C-alpha cells in the first residue's frame, strides 16, 4: 500500500512521528511524507522513505507552488493519507492528496477540531499521559498495524555532517556535554545565565560543556558562554543534520522541551531534559534512563506560548538539580562512555 504522511512542522513532533513512518516501512508499505522546509532535511534522511514532498509554509502564499505540489501529491496516488498533525493545514493537504482513505484523530482531540471533516476515518487519542510517539502509532490501528512502544529512528546522516562532528569531538580531551539553550518558545526555555552556571558545574563532572546553536541563535549561545566565565565552548553553527551528528558524538545532552532535545534522543544520546509547562510523560524523553528535571506550574500541562501563569517558571529550576541530574545520567551511561 502507498501511504502519505502529513506532518508538516515542529521539528520535535517530526521526530516523534518518525517511528510511525518506520513501522509502516518495516511492514512493507511504500511511504511518502509531506513536510515544510525547516524539518525537510531530517525527513529526507529516513532510511527506506520512498518520497519527500516539501510543502510551502502556511505563511508563504505562493499559489503557483501550492498548485504544483497539489498536482505532485495527486500524481503520487496514495492509497492512504495520514494527518499526523490535527490542524486545518494538515487536514487540507491530506484531502488534497486525493487519497481515497484519510486517517486522523477524532474531532475533539484535534488542535483544530472542525478540520476532521477532511478525513474519512478518525481514531481516538490515547490518554494524555501516553507519550506522543504512541499517540502517532495509535493512528496505525485503523489499518490493523499494532506498533505501540516502537522507538525506531532510522535517520541516515550524511558523511559531511558525521565528519564535522567527529572532527569537533577530536578537539576535546574530555567527552562532550552539549547544552542546547534555544529551539522553542520562550516560556519553555531555561535562562542563558543559568545555563552558564550549569556549564561551570559540568566541568567538575569531567566533561567539556559545549553550547550548540542554530540559525538566529548566535547571540543566545554567546550569552551562555559569557555566563559560563570561560567554562563552555561554542560549537559551530549547526543545521538539523549537523546537530544530530554532534549529538551522536556527545556523552550527554542537556536541553529544555525543544526540537534539539528530541533529535538527540533519536540519536540515542543520554539526556537531561528540563521541563515546565509541558508534560514530560507525553513530550519528554522516551528512554527510562534519561532524567527529567521539572518545575510544574499550576496550569500544567499547558501548551500556550503566552501564559501569565507559567511565565518565567523555568527560571525556578535550581542549577544544583540540573547538575545532580547530569551526574546521575552520566553514571548510568558508562557503557556509552566506554564504546
GROMACS .gro file of C-alpha atoms in nm:
model
  339
    1UNK     CA    1   0.000   0.000   0.000
    2UNK     CA    2   0.118   0.351  -0.076
    3UNK     CA    3   0.091   0.574   0.232
    4UNK     CA    4   0.139   0.950   0.257
    5UNK     CA    5   0.216   1.101   0.599
    6UNK     CA    6   0.124   1.464   0.654
    7UNK     CA    7   0.331   1.606   0.939
    8UNK     CA    8   0.435   1.950   0.829
    9UNK     CA    9   0.605   2.133   1.109
   10UNK     CA   10   0.760   2.139   1.455
   11UNK     CA   11   1.093   1.956   1.444
   12UNK     CA   12   1.034   1.776   1.773
   13UNK     CA   13   0.698   1.647   1.653
   14UNK     CA   14   0.853   1.534   1.325
   15UNK     CA   15   1.096   1.327   1.533
   16UNK     CA   16   0.804   1.189   1.733
   17UNK     CA   17   0.624   1.091   1.411
   18UNK     CA   18   0.925   0.905   1.269
   19UNK     CA   19   0.859   0.572   1.449
   20UNK     CA   20   0.518   0.566   1.277
   21UNK     CA   21   0.686   0.604   0.938
   22UNK     CA   22   0.942   0.340   1.033
   23UNK     CA   23   0.667   0.097   1.135
   24UNK     CA   24   0.492   0.144   0.801
   25UNK     CA   25   0.816   0.094   0.608
   26UNK     CA   26   0.901  -0.217   0.811
   27UNK     CA   27   0.555  -0.356   0.738
   28UNK     CA   28   0.631  -0.333   0.366
   29UNK     CA   29   0.435  -0.020   0.272
   30UNK     CA   30   0.563   0.245   0.033
   31UNK     CA   31   0.577   0.564   0.239
   32UNK     CA   32   0.590   0.929   0.139
   33UNK     CA   33   0.597   1.229   0.371
   34UNK     CA   34   0.479   1.587   0.321
   35UNK     CA   35   0.672   1.836   0.535
   36UNK     CA   36   0.756   2.206   0.546
   37UNK     CA   37   1.114   2.323   0.476
   38UNK     CA   38   1.259   2.351   0.832
   39UNK     CA   39   1.224   1.979   0.908
   40UNK     CA   40   1.264   1.853   0.550
   41UNK     CA   41   1.635   1.753   0.580
   42UNK     CA   42   1.552   1.525   0.872
   43UNK     CA   43   1.263   1.359   0.689
   44UNK     CA   44   1.473   1.316   0.376
   45UNK     CA   45   1.732   1.125   0.580
   46UNK     CA   46   1.490   0.848   0.686
   47UNK     CA   47   1.608   0.511   0.558
   48UNK     CA   48   1.353   0.345   0.332
   49UNK     CA   49   1.131   0.651   0.282
   50UNK     CA   50   1.008   0.647  -0.077
   51UNK     CA   51   0.938   1.017  -0.134
   52UNK     CA   52   0.955   1.353   0.044
   53UNK     CA   53   0.725   1.638  -0.058
   54UNK     CA   54   0.849   1.977   0.066
   55UNK     CA   55   0.545   2.199   0.106
   56UNK     CA   56   0.545   2.577   0.143
   57UNK     CA   57   0.489   2.704   0.496
   58UNK     CA   58   0.140   2.823   0.577
   59UNK     CA   59   0.266   3.182   0.584
   60UNK     CA   60   0.407   3.156   0.230
   61UNK     CA   61   0.115   3.230   0.000
   62UNK     CA   62   0.258   3.133  -0.335
   63UNK     CA   63  -0.039   2.971  -0.503
   64UNK     CA   64   0.168   2.855  -0.801
   65UNK     CA   65   0.382   2.646  -0.564
   66UNK     CA   66   0.072   2.516  -0.390
   67UNK     CA   67  -0.092   2.405  -0.715
   68UNK     CA   68   0.233   2.244  -0.832
   69UNK     CA   69   0.268   2.045  -0.509
   70UNK     CA   70  -0.100   1.952  -0.510
   71UNK     CA   71  -0.052   1.802  -0.854
   72UNK     CA   72   0.258   1.616  -0.735
   73UNK     CA   73   0.067   1.471  -0.439
   74UNK     CA   74  -0.216   1.355  -0.663
   75UNK     CA   75   0.031   1.210  -0.913
   76UNK     CA   76   0.181   1.012  -0.626
   77UNK     CA   77  -0.161   0.841  -0.595
   78UNK     CA   78  -0.153   0.741  -0.227
   79UNK     CA   79  -0.395   0.472  -0.118
   80UNK     CA   80  -0.394   0.618   0.231
   81UNK     CA   81  -0.308   0.958   0.372
   82UNK     CA   82  -0.245   1.013   0.744
   83UNK     CA   83  -0.294   1.351   0.909
   84UNK     CA   84  -0.045   1.334   1.196
   85UNK     CA   85  -0.085   1.698   1.298
   86UNK     CA   86  -0.453   1.769   1.360
   87UNK     CA   87  -0.469   2.114   1.203
   88UNK     CA   88  -0.666   2.261   0.914
   89UNK     CA   89  -0.349   2.299   0.708
   90UNK     CA   90  -0.251   1.933   0.755
   91UNK     CA   91  -0.607   1.807   0.701
   92UNK     CA   92  -0.633   2.016   0.386
   93UNK     CA   93  -0.320   1.860   0.234
   94UNK     CA   94  -0.442   1.516   0.343
   95UNK     CA   95  -0.762   1.576   0.145
   96UNK     CA   96  -0.581   1.741  -0.145
   97UNK     CA   97  -0.362   1.433  -0.189
   98UNK     CA   98  -0.662   1.256  -0.341
   99UNK     CA   99  -0.616   0.951  -0.118
  100UNK     CA  100  -0.942   0.755  -0.101
  101UNK     CA  101  -0.880   0.688   0.267
  102UNK     CA  102  -0.772   0.966   0.504
  103UNK     CA  103  -0.697   0.896   0.869
  104UNK     CA  104  -0.654   1.126   1.168
  105UNK     CA  105  -0.759   1.184   1.527
  106UNK     CA  106  -1.124   1.237   1.624
  107UNK     CA  107  -1.259   1.593   1.621
  108UNK     CA  108  -1.249   1.677   1.992
  109UNK     CA  109  -0.888   1.555   2.022
  110UNK     CA  110  -0.755   1.766   1.736
  111UNK     CA  111  -0.598   2.108   1.786
  112UNK     CA  112  -0.846   2.239   1.528
  113UNK     CA  113  -1.144   2.013   1.576
  114UNK     CA  114  -1.352   2.104   1.271
  115UNK     CA  115  -1.066   2.000   1.040
  116UNK     CA  116  -1.178   1.639   1.089
  117UNK     CA  117  -1.435   1.694   0.811
  118UNK     CA  118  -1.149   1.637   0.565
  119UNK     CA  119  -1.097   1.279   0.689
  120UNK     CA  120  -1.269   0.951   0.612
  121UNK     CA  121  -1.155   0.764   0.927
  122UNK     CA  122  -1.093   0.902   1.275
  123UNK     CA  123  -0.911   0.740   1.565
  124UNK     CA  124  -0.939   0.836   1.933
  125UNK     CA  125  -0.622   0.956   2.102
  126UNK     CA  126  -0.474   0.759   2.386
  127UNK     CA  127  -0.476   0.913   2.737
  128UNK     CA  128  -0.295   1.246   2.773
  129UNK     CA  129  -0.012   1.095   2.976
  130UNK     CA  130   0.078   0.848   2.699
  131UNK     CA  131   0.383   0.955   2.504
  132UNK     CA  132   0.312   1.145   2.183
  133UNK     CA  133   0.508   0.882   1.987
  134UNK     CA  134   0.247   0.625   2.086
  135UNK     CA  135  -0.030   0.873   2.006
  136UNK     CA  136   0.101   0.873   1.649
  137UNK     CA  137   0.147   0.497   1.640
  138UNK     CA  138  -0.216   0.455   1.751
  139UNK     CA  139  -0.325   0.601   1.417
  140UNK     CA  140  -0.199   0.282   1.253
  141UNK     CA  141  -0.462   0.079   1.437
  142UNK     CA  142  -0.703   0.197   1.167
  143UNK     CA  143  -0.515  -0.024   0.919
  144UNK     CA  144  -0.461  -0.311   1.161
  145UNK     CA  145  -0.097  -0.234   1.237
  146UNK     CA  146  -0.010  -0.263   1.607
  147UNK     CA  147   0.316  -0.084   1.686
  148UNK     CA  148   0.268   0.055   2.036
  149UNK     CA  149   0.604   0.105   2.205
  150UNK     CA  150   0.806   0.116   1.881
  151UNK     CA  151   1.103   0.352   1.901
  152UNK     CA  152   1.280   0.329   1.568
  153UNK     CA  153   1.450   0.640   1.426
  154UNK     CA  154   1.621   0.527   1.103
  155UNK     CA  155   1.791   0.856   1.022
  156UNK     CA  156   2.093   0.818   0.792
  157UNK     CA  157   2.318   1.119   0.844
  158UNK     CA  158   2.531   1.244   0.552
  159UNK     CA  159   2.906   1.189   0.561
  160UNK     CA  160   2.990   1.560   0.578
  161UNK     CA  161   2.781   1.605   0.892
  162UNK     CA  162   2.936   1.299   1.056
  163UNK     CA  163   3.287   1.411   0.960
  164UNK     CA  164   3.232   1.759   1.102
  165UNK     CA  165   3.106   1.613   1.429
  166UNK     CA  166   3.394   1.368   1.459
  167UNK     CA  167   3.649   1.642   1.391
  168UNK     CA  168   3.494   1.867   1.653
  169UNK     CA  169   3.483   1.581   1.903
  170UNK     CA  170   3.855   1.522   1.847
  171UNK     CA  171   3.937   1.876   1.962
  172UNK     CA  172   3.836   1.797   2.320
  173UNK     CA  173   4.033   1.568   2.555
  174UNK     CA  174   3.714   1.511   2.755
  175UNK     CA  175   3.374   1.377   2.644
  176UNK     CA  176   3.130   1.639   2.519
  177UNK     CA  177   2.834   1.764   2.722
  178UNK     CA  178   2.615   1.951   2.477
  179UNK     CA  179   2.392   2.233   2.601
  180UNK     CA  180   2.113   2.348   2.370
  181UNK     CA  181   1.969   2.674   2.510
  182UNK     CA  182   1.738   2.758   2.219
  183UNK     CA  183   1.495   2.588   1.988
  184UNK     CA  184   1.149   2.662   2.128
  185UNK     CA  185   0.903   2.918   2.256
  186UNK     CA  186   1.042   3.137   2.533
  187UNK     CA  187   0.836   3.005   2.825
  188UNK     CA  188   0.982   2.655   2.778
  189UNK     CA  189   1.345   2.766   2.776
  190UNK     CA  190   1.599   2.777   3.058
  191UNK     CA  191   1.764   3.119   3.103
  192UNK     CA  192   2.107   3.169   2.947
  193UNK     CA  193   2.254   3.285   3.279
  194UNK     CA  194   2.154   2.959   3.448
  195UNK     CA  195   2.286   2.750   3.159
  196UNK     CA  196   2.618   2.931   3.202
  197UNK     CA  197   2.623   2.844   3.571
  198UNK     CA  198   2.539   2.483   3.486
  199UNK     CA  199   2.827   2.474   3.236
  200UNK     CA  200   3.069   2.567   3.514
  201UNK     CA  201   2.941   2.278   3.722
  202UNK     CA  202   2.967   2.033   3.434
  203UNK     CA  203   3.344   2.077   3.423
  204UNK     CA  204   3.364   1.910   3.764
  205UNK     CA  205   3.193   1.605   3.609
  206UNK     CA  206   3.486   1.553   3.370
  207UNK     CA  207   3.306   1.658   3.055
  208UNK     CA  208   3.354   1.954   2.823
  209UNK     CA  209   3.044   2.177   2.813
  210UNK     CA  210   2.965   2.286   2.457
  211UNK     CA  211   2.687   2.523   2.354
  212UNK     CA  212   2.513   2.418   2.032
  213UNK     CA  213   2.312   2.665   1.830
  214UNK     CA  214   2.130   2.702   1.503
  215UNK     CA  215   2.043   2.988   1.269
  216UNK     CA  216   1.944   3.301   1.460
  217UNK     CA  217   2.075   3.173   1.793
  218UNK     CA  218   2.431   3.305   1.783
  219UNK     CA  219   2.363   3.579   2.040
  220UNK     CA  220   2.197   3.332   2.278
  221UNK     CA  221   2.494   3.094   2.253
  222UNK     CA  222   2.729   3.384   2.326
  223UNK     CA  223   2.525   3.477   2.634
  224UNK     CA  224   2.554   3.124   2.771
  225UNK     CA  225   2.929   3.115   2.705
  226UNK     CA  226   2.977   3.453   2.871
  227UNK     CA  227   2.776   3.344   3.175
  228UNK     CA  228   2.992   3.031   3.199
  229UNK     CA  229   3.302   3.252   3.255
  230UNK     CA  230   3.504   3.057   3.002
  231UNK     CA  231   3.384   2.711   3.103
  232UNK     CA  232   3.176   2.648   2.791
  233UNK     CA  233   3.290   2.626   2.432
  234UNK     CA  234   3.065   2.733   2.145
  235UNK     CA  235   3.011   2.478   1.870
  236UNK     CA  236   2.999   2.576   1.504
  237UNK     CA  237   2.654   2.673   1.381
  238UNK     CA  238   2.457   2.360   1.303
  239UNK     CA  239   2.163   2.269   1.087
  240UNK     CA  240   1.940   1.979   1.186
  241UNK     CA  241   2.165   1.707   1.045
  242UNK     CA  242   2.485   1.857   1.187
  243UNK     CA  243   2.317   1.886   1.527
  244UNK     CA  244   2.216   1.519   1.508
  245UNK     CA  245   2.572   1.422   1.420
  246UNK     CA  246   2.716   1.623   1.710
  247UNK     CA  247   2.463   1.468   1.947
  248UNK     CA  248   2.569   1.122   1.831
  249UNK     CA  249   2.926   1.209   1.937
  250UNK     CA  250   2.827   1.352   2.275
  251UNK     CA  251   2.842   1.192   2.616
  252UNK     CA  252   2.531   1.378   2.736
  253UNK     CA  253   2.284   1.635   2.601
  254UNK     CA  254   2.106   1.896   2.813
  255UNK     CA  255   1.807   2.096   2.686
  256UNK     CA  256   1.452   2.202   2.754
  257UNK     CA  257   1.146   2.060   2.574
  258UNK     CA  258   1.263   2.156   2.225
  259UNK     CA  259   1.337   2.002   1.889
  260UNK     CA  260   1.711   1.963   1.961
  261UNK     CA  261   1.633   1.757   2.273
  262UNK     CA  262   1.426   1.513   2.071
  263UNK     CA  263   1.681   1.494   1.790
  264UNK     CA  264   1.945   1.399   2.046
  265UNK     CA  265   1.711   1.138   2.191
  266UNK     CA  266   1.665   0.989   1.847
  267UNK     CA  267   2.044   0.957   1.823
  268UNK     CA  268   2.046   0.759   2.148
  269UNK     CA  269   2.234   1.031   2.335
  270UNK     CA  270   2.186   1.031   2.715
  271UNK     CA  271   1.958   1.321   2.807
  272UNK     CA  272   1.889   1.563   3.088
  273UNK     CA  273   1.560   1.732   3.000
  274UNK     CA  274   1.430   2.048   3.166
  275UNK     CA  275   1.051   2.080   3.173
  276UNK     CA  276   0.799   2.333   3.298
  277UNK     CA  277   0.456   2.385   3.142
  278UNK     CA  278   0.452   2.079   2.915
  279UNK     CA  279   0.416   1.721   3.038
  280UNK     CA  280   0.730   1.505   3.015
  281UNK     CA  281   0.515   1.191   3.024
  282UNK     CA  282   0.370   1.298   2.689
  283UNK     CA  283   0.651   1.506   2.537
  284UNK     CA  284   0.964   1.408   2.723
  285UNK     CA  285   1.245   1.157   2.673
  286UNK     CA  286   1.133   0.805   2.596
  287UNK     CA  287   1.433   0.621   2.738
  288UNK     CA  288   1.368   0.524   3.102
  289UNK     CA  289   1.732   0.603   3.179
  290UNK     CA  290   1.706   0.969   3.080
  291UNK     CA  291   1.648   1.221   3.358
  292UNK     CA  292   1.382   1.494   3.369
  293UNK     CA  293   1.410   1.799   3.593
  294UNK     CA  294   1.077   1.977   3.619
  295UNK     CA  295   0.917   2.276   3.784
  296UNK     CA  296   0.546   2.237   3.707
  297UNK     CA  297   0.327   2.549   3.713
  298UNK     CA  298  -0.036   2.536   3.835
  299UNK     CA  299  -0.159   2.547   3.474
  300UNK     CA  300   0.039   2.239   3.368
  301UNK     CA  301   0.014   2.073   3.129
  302UNK     CA  302  -0.009   2.391   2.926
  303UNK     CA  303   0.077   2.438   2.559
  304UNK     CA  304   0.013   2.813   2.539
  305UNK     CA  305   0.308   3.008   2.409
  306UNK     CA  306   0.197   3.310   2.613
  307UNK     CA  307   0.063   3.229   2.957
  308UNK     CA  308   0.092   3.455   3.262
  309UNK     CA  309   0.068   3.153   3.492
  310UNK     CA  310   0.375   2.971   3.365
  311UNK     CA  311   0.576   3.275   3.255
  312UNK     CA  312   0.931   3.252   3.395
  313UNK     CA  313   0.860   2.912   3.554
  314UNK     CA  314   1.175   2.764   3.401
  315UNK     CA  315   1.396   3.010   3.588
  316UNK     CA  316   1.282   2.844   3.911
  317UNK     CA  317   1.465   2.520   3.829
  318UNK     CA  318   1.776   2.521   4.052
  319UNK     CA  319   2.109   2.476   3.878
  320UNK     CA  320   2.203   2.228   4.150
  321UNK     CA  321   1.918   1.999   4.044
  322UNK     CA  322   2.034   2.016   3.682
  323UNK     CA  323   2.387   1.920   3.782
  324UNK     CA  324   2.264   1.641   4.008
  325UNK     CA  325   2.059   1.505   3.716
  326UNK     CA  326   2.363   1.528   3.487
  327UNK     CA  327   2.580   1.338   3.735
  328UNK     CA  328   2.315   1.069   3.768
  329UNK     CA  329   2.272   1.032   3.392
  330UNK     CA  330   2.646   1.020   3.331
  331UNK     CA  331   2.680   0.747   3.591
  332UNK     CA  332   2.403   0.541   3.430
  333UNK     CA  333   2.557   0.557   3.083
  334UNK     CA  334   2.907   0.422   3.142
  335UNK     CA  335   2.860   0.177   2.854
  336UNK     CA  336   2.833   0.469   2.610
  337UNK     CA  337   3.147   0.626   2.753
  338UNK     CA  338   3.341   0.304   2.708
  339UNK     CA  339   3.231   0.250   2.347
   0.00000   0.00000   0.00000
